XYZ file of C-alpha atoms in Angstrom:
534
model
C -68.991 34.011 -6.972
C -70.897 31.530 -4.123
C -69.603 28.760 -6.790
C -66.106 29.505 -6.505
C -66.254 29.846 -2.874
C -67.479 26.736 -2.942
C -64.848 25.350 -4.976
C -62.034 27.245 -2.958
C -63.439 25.568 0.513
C -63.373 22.345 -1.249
C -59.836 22.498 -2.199
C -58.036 23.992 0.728
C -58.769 21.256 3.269
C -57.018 18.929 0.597
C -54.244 21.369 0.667
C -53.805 21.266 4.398
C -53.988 17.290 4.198
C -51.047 17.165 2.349
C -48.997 19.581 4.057
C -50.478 18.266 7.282
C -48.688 14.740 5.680
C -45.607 16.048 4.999
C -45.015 17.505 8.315
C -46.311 14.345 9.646
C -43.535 12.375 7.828
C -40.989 14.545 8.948
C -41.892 14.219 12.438
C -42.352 10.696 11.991
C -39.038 10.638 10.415
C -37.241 12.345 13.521
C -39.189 10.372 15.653
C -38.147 7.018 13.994
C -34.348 8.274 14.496
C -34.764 9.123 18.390
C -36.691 5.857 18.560
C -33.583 3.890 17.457
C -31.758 5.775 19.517
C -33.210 4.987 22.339
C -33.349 1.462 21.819
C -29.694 1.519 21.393
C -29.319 2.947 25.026
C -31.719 0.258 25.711
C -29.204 -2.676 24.464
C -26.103 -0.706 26.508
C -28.028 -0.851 29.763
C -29.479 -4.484 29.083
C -25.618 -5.658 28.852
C -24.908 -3.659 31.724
C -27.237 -5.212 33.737
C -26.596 -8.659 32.255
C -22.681 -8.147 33.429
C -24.222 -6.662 36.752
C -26.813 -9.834 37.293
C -23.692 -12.241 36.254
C -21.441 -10.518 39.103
C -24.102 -10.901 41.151
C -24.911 -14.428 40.699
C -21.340 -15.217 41.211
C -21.379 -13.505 44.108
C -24.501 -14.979 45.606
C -22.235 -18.599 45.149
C -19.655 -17.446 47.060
C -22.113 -16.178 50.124
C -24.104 -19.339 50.198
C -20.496 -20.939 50.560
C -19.415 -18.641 53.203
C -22.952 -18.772 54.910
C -22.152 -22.552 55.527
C -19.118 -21.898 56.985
C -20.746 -19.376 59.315
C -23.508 -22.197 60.221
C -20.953 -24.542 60.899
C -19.553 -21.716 63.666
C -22.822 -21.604 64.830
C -22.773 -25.136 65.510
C -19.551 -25.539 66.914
C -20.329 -22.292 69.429
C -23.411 -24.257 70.671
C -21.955 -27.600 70.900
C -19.088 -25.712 73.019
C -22.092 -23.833 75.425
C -24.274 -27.225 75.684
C -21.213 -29.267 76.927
C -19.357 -26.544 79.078
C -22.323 -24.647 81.396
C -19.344 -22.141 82.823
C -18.145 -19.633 79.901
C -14.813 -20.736 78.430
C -11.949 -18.763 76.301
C -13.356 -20.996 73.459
C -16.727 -20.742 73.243
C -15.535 -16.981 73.306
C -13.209 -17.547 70.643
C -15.629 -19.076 68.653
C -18.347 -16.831 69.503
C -16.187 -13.724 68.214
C -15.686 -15.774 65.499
C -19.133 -16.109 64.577
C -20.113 -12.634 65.492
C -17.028 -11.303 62.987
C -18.313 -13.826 60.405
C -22.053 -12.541 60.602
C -21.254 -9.393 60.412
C -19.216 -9.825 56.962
C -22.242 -11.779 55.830
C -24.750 -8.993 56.523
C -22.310 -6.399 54.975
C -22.399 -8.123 51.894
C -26.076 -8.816 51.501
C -26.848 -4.983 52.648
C -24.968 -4.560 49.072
C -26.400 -7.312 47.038
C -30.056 -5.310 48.186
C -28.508 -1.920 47.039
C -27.564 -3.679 43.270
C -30.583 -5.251 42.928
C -32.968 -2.367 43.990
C -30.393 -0.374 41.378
C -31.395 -2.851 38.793
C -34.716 -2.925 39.165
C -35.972 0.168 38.107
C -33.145 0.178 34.919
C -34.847 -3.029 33.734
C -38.126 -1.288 34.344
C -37.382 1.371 31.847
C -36.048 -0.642 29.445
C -39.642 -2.882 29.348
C -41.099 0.417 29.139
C -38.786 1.955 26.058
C -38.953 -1.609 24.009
C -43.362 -1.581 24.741
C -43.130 1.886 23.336
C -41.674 0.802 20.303
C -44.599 -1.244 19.172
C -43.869 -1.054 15.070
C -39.788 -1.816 15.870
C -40.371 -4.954 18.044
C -39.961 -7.660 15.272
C -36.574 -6.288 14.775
C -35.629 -6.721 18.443
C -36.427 -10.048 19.127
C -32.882 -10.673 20.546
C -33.185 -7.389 22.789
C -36.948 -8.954 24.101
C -35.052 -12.024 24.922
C -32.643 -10.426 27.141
C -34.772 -8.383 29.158
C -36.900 -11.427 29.531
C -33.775 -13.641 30.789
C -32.401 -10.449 33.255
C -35.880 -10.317 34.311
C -35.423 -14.243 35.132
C -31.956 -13.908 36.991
C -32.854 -10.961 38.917
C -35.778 -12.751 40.598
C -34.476 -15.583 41.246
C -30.956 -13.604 42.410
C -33.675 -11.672 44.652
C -35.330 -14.662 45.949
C -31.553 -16.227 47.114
C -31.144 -12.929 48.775
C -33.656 -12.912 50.347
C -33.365 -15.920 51.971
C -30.004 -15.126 52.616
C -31.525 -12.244 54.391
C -33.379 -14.548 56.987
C -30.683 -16.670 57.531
C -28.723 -13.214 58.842
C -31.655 -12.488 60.739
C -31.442 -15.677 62.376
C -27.258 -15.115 63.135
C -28.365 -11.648 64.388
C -31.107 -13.089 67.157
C -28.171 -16.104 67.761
C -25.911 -12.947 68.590
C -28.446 -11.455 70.877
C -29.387 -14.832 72.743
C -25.711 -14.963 73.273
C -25.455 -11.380 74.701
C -28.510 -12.369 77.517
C -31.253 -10.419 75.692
C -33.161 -13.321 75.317
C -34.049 -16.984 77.112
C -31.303 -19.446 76.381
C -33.939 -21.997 76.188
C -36.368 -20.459 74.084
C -33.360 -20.021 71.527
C -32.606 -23.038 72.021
C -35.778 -24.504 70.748
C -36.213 -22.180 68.113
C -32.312 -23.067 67.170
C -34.033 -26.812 66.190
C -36.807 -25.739 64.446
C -34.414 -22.755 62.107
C -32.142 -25.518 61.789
C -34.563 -27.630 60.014
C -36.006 -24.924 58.352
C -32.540 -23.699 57.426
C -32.118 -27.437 55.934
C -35.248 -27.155 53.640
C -34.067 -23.596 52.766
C -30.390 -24.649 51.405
C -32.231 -27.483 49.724
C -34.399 -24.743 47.740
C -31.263 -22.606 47.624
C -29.055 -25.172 45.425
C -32.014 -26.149 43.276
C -32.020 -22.462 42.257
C -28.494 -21.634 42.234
C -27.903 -24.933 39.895
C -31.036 -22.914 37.811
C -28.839 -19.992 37.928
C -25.431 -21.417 37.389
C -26.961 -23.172 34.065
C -28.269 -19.414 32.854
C -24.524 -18.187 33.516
C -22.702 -21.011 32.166
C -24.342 -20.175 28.629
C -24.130 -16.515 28.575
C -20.363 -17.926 29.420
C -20.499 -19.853 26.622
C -21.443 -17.103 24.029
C -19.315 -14.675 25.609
C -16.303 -17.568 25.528
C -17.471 -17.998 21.778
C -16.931 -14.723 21.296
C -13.930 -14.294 22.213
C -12.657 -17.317 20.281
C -13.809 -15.355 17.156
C -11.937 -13.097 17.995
C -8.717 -14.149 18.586
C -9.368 -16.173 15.705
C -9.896 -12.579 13.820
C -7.035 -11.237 15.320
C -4.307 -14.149 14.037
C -5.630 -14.042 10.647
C -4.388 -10.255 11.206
C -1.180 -11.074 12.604
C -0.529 -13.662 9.848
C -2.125 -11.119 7.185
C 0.353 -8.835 8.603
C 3.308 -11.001 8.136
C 2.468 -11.770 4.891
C 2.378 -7.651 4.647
C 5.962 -7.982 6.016
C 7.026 -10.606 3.686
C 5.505 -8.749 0.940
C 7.308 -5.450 1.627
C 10.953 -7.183 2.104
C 10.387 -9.026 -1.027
C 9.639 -5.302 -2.894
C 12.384 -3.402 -0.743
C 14.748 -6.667 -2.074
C 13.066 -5.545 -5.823
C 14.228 -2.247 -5.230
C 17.693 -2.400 -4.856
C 18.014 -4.694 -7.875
C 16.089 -1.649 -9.786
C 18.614 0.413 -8.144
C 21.099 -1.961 -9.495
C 20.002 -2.071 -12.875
C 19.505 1.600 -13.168
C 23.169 1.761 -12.032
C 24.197 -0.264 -14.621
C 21.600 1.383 -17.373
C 23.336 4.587 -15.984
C 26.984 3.413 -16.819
C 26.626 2.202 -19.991
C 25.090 5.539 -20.973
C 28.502 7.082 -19.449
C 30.202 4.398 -21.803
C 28.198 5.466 -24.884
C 28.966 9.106 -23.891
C 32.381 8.787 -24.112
C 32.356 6.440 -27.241
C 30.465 9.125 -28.622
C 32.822 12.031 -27.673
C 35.721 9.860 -29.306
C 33.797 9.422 -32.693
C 33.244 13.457 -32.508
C 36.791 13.458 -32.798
C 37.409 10.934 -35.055
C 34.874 12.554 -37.314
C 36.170 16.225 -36.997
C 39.549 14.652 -38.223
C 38.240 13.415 -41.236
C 36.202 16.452 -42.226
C 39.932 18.456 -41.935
C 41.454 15.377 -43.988
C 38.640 15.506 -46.762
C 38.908 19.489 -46.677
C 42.905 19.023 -46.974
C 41.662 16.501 -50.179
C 39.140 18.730 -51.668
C 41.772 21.789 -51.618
C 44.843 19.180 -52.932
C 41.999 18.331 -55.921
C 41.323 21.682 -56.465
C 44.784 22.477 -56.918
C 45.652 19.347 -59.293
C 42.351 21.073 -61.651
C 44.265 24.370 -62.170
C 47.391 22.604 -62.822
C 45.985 20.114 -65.206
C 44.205 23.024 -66.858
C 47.305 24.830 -67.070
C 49.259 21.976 -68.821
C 46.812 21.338 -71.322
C 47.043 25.025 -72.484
C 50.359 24.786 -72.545
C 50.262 21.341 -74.944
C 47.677 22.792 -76.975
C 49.918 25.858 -77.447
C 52.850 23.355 -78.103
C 50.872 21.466 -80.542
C 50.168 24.520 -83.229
C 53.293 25.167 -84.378
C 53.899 20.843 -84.604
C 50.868 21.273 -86.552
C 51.800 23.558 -89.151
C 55.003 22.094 -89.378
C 53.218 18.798 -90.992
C 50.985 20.353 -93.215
C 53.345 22.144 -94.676
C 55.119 19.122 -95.050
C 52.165 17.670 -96.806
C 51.647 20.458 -98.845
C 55.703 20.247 -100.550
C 55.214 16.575 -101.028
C 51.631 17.030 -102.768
C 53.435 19.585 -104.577
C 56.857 18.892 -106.104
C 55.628 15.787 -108.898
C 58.437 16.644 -111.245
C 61.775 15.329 -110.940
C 64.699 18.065 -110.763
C 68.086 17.700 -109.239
C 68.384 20.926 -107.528
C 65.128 21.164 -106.518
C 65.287 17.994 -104.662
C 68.774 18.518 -102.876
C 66.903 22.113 -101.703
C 63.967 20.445 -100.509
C 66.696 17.613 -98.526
C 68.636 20.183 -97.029
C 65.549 21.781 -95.884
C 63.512 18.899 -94.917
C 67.209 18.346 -92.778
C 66.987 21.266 -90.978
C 63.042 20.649 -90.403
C 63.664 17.116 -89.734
C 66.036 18.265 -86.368
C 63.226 21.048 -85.417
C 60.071 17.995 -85.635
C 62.842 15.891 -83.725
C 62.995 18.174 -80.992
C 59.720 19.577 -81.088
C 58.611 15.828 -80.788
C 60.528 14.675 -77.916
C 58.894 17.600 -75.890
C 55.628 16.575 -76.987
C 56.082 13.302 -75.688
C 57.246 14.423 -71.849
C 54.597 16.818 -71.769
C 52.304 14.087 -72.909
C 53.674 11.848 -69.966
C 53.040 14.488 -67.379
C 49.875 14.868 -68.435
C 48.895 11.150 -68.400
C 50.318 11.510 -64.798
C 48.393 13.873 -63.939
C 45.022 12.497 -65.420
C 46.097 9.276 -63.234
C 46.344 11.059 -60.104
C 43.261 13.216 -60.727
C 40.997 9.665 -61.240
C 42.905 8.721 -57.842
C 41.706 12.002 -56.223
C 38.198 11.552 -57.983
C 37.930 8.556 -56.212
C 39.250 9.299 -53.185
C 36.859 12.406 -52.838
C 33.884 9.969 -54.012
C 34.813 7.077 -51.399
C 35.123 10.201 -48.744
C 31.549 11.736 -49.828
C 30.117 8.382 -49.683
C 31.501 7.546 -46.491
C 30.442 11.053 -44.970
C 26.824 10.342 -46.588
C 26.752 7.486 -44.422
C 28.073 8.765 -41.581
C 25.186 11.400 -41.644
C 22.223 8.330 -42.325
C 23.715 6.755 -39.437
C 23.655 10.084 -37.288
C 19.952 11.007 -38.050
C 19.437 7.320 -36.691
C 21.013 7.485 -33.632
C 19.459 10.398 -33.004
C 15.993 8.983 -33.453
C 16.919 5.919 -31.275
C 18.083 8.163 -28.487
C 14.956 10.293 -28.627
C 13.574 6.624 -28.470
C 15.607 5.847 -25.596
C 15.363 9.449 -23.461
C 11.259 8.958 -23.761
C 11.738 5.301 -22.505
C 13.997 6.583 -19.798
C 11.578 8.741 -18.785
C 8.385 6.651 -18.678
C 10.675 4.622 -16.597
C 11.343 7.467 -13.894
C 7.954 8.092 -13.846
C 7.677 4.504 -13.162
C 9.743 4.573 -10.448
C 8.048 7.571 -9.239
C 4.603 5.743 -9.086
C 6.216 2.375 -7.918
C 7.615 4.252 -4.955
C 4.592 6.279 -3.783
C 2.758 3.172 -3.959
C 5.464 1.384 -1.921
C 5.228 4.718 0.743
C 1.205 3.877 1.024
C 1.690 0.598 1.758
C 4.084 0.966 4.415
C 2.178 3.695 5.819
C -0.899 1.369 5.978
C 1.359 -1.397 7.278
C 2.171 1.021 10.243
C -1.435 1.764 10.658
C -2.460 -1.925 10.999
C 0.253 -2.755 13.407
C -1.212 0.240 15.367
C -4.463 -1.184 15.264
C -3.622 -4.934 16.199
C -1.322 -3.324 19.190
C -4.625 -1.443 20.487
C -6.666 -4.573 19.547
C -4.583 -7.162 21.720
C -4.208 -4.747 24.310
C -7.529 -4.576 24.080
C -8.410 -7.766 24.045
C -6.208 -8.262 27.377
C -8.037 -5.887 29.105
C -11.423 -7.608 27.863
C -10.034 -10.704 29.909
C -9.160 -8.897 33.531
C -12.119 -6.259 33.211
C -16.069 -7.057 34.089
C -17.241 -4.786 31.193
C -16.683 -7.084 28.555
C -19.026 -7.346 25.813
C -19.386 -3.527 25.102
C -15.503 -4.138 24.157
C -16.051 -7.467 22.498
C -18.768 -4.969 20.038
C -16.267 -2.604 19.665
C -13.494 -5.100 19.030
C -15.389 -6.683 16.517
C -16.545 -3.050 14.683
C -12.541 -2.599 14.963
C -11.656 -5.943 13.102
C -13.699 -5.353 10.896
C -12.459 -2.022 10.431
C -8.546 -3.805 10.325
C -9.914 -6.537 7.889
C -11.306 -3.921 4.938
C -7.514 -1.668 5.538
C -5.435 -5.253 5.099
C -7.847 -6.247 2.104
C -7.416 -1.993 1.125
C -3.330 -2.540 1.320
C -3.227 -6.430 0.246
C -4.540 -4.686 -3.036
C -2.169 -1.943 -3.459
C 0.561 -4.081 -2.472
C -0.197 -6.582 -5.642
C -0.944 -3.104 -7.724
C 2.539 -2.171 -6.812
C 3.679 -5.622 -7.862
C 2.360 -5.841 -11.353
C 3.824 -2.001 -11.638
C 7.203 -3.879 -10.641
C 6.541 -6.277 -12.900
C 5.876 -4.078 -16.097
C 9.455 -2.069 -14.773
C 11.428 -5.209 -14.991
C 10.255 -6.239 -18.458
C 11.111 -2.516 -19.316
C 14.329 -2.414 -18.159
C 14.824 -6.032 -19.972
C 13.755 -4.197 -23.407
C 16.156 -1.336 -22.763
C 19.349 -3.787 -21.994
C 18.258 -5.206 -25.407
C 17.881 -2.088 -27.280
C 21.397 -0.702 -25.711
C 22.680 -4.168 -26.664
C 21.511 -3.308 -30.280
C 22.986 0.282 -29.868
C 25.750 -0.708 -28.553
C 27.766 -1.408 -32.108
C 26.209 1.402 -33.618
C 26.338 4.656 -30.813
C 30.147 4.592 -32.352
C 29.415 6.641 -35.028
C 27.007 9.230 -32.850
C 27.057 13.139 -33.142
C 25.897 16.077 -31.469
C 24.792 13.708 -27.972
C 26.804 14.649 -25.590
C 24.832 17.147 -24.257
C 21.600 15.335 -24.265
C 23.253 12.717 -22.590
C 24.951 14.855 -19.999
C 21.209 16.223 -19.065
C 20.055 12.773 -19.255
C 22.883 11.222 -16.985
C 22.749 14.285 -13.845
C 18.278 13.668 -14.242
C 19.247 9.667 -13.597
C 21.859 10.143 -11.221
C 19.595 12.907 -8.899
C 16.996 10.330 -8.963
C 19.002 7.343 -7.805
C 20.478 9.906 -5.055
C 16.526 10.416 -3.986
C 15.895 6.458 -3.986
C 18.944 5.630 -1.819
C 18.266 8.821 0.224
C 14.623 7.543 0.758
């Protein structure tokens, strides 16, 4: 029992490791994903401060410019007060003038202070946020950079204020010298030495701002680089786009020459139909004529078996007649006289019955050489006519077949057309899209030019373009799929002119498809009412 104690102890704590682990990952897991989160704030406010320090900068060029025009009021105030003692409207002019301008100049560098203590603790927290992130720091390099070079160009932007700063402290004691709160001597004196020191400081002052006006000129340049990119993106859109345009035309054009050919697929039919109808006549009147025939043959067999009983009953009694003939002449060998004049006087009288007898025999044998004649003509007749309707049937059964054929090609082909024009109805709907898209990209793009927040849309806009670039490459695609589908339709439709070509000579002789047709013909015409509708 103390063994498997033992043993149990031993096991658990490697049971809690491994949950312990698990949970451990997790956390590490969620902790990873707020990490990268945070550094992603970190990048927004580092190019909001970047935009910031650039305004800034820009605006620190255009007070040292305005500060020189104040010193130059300065000046020309105290040249007017050393050469006129008594107080004259233009030394009063001027000193308003350089009162108003002082004032402008320490309005503007109260909110230069204001920005730059705003910045100050951002950039703070954003060194703090990227030193937190000690195992993610190789993969912002680029981020360390920028916080390094804001870091530069708020300094020195704080240094130029600041010296701007004593130079407004220096207008400000000017101002009170000239309001009689102070010896005009003494500020007199101390005007020669803050001039000189005033020298030295714009000397210090342009060696930074050329410092500083090298820093903006390249985050100019990148952001100008930018923005060539992506115009450059945004006319291989507009040209993909036409292309799109050119594209569609070209398949609308496509269309209505399908349209046209099923037209003309669809008239020919009508043709066949009626060719057909008038062969279902045609043919009904020859099954009445070769019923008419069979009865007329019929008839002519009763007669003809009719007149051979008749000759057969005809030829008995011719029969006998000549046997009995036969049988006096076998007989009578011995001459006498008055048997033979009997025998002439009675072969006289039988002489003018076989003479009659015989010429009946031959009319009767006439008729009924006629009529054998016109019964071979009938046989013939009704053989040519069974042949003939034998055909007629071979040639049905295979214009059935090729119809079948022809409704199952018919067919494919709608469904064809079906396919080629929901394909044609995506691509315009993704044209439509991407015109959308490269309306809200140039607009913008022009808003990108007149705004200060610039490149948090230049990421966007790119994201976007990219976006645009996969849906053109998405509808270039379907576009050539739809095409090819064209493509296959046309050499279709060339096989079915051929085959109706074919047909053409034969649908003559057609049966029982005018109903097939009729369904076939209102299917083909709702169709081509639902193209031209669409």
């Amino acid at each position: 029992m103390d063994e498997d104690a033992v043993s149990d102890d031993k096991t658990d704590p490697s049971i809690h490791d491994v949950e312990e682990d698990n949970v451990s990952l997790q956390e590490a897991d969620s902790s990873d994903g707020e990490i990268l989160r945070e550094l992603r704030g970190a990048g927004e406010v580092l190019t909001r401060v970047e935009l910031d320090l650039a305004y800034s900068s820009e605006k620190l060029l255009n007070l040292d410019i305005f500060m020189m025009h104040v010193v130059d009021r300065e000046n020309d105030y105290e040249t007017s007060a050393m050469e006129n003692e008594e107080i004259s409207d233009d030394s009063v002019q001027k000193a308003l003038e350089f009162n108003f301008l002082s004032g402008i100049l320490d309005s503007e560098v109260r909110e230069l202070e204001k920005l730059m203590a705003s910045l100050q603790p951002e950039i703070v927290d954003v060194r703090e946020k990227i030193s937190s992130c000690g195992h993610f720091r190789e993969t912002f390099n680029e981020l360390e950079r920028k916080l390094h070079d804001s870091e530069e160009s708020l300094e020195q932007s704080q240094n130029q204020v600041a010296e701007i700063r004593m130079q407004c402290d220096k207008f400000q004691r000017t101002l009170l010298a000239i309001c009689g709160q102070d010896n005009w001597n003494d500020s007199k004196d101390g005007d020669f030495s803050d001039n000189d020191h005033f020298s030295n400081r714009n000397a210090k002052i342009k060696m930074q701002t050329a410092e500083q006006q090298r820093h903006i000129l390249r985050m100019l340049e990148k952001s100008l680089a930018r923005e060539l990119d992506l115009e450059k993106k945004l006319s291989d859109s507009r040209h993909g786009e036409e292309e799109l345009n050119q594209k569609l035309h070209s398949a609308e054009q496509e269309m209505f020459c399908m349209d046209e050919a099923v037209e003309d697929v669809v008239w020919r039919l009508f043709k066949a139909e009626n060719a057909a109808e008038v062969l279902m006549g045609i043919s009904k009147e020859m099954m009445g004529r070769l019923q008419i025939v069979q009865f007329n043959l019929n008839s002519s067999i009763l007669r003809e078996g009719e007149i051979r009983s008749k000759l057969q009953d005809l030829m008995k009694p011719t029969e006998m007649n000549g046997n009995g003939l036969r049988m006096l002449e076998t007989g009578c060998e011995t001459p006498d006289d008055l048997v033979e004049t009997k025998l002439d006087a009675t072969n006289l009288q039988e002489d003018g019955k076989d003479t009659h007898n015989s010429s009946e025999v031959i009319t009767l044998r006439e008729k009924v050489q006629s009529l054998e004649l016109q019964l071979k003509e009938c046989e013939s007749q009704l053989q040519s006519t069974k042949d003939s309707v034998v055909e007629n049937q071979k040639q049905q059964t295979v214009l059935t077949s090729r119809l079948s054929e022809m409704n199952n090609i018919i067919e494919d082909l709608n469904e064809n057309m079906s396919k080629a024009e929901s394909r044609a109805e995506t691509a315009e709907t993704k044209f439509s899209l991407l015109a959308e898209s490269n309306l809200v990209l140039t607009e913008e793009l022009s808003l990108i030019k007149s705004s200060d927040n610039g490149m948090e849309k230049v990421n966007s806009l790119e994201k976007q373009l990219r976006e645009s670039d996969n849906q053109l490459q998405h509808a270039k695609a379907s576009v050539e799929a739809s095409q090819e589908q064209q493509n296959m339709l046309y050499s279709a439709i060339a096989d079915m002119e051929n085959l109706i070509n074919d047909l053409k000579s034969k649908v003559l002789k057609a049966e029982s498809r005018a109903e097939k047709s009729d369904t076939k013909c209102a299917i083909l015409s709702e169709t081509n009412l639902e193209l031209n509708e669409e």
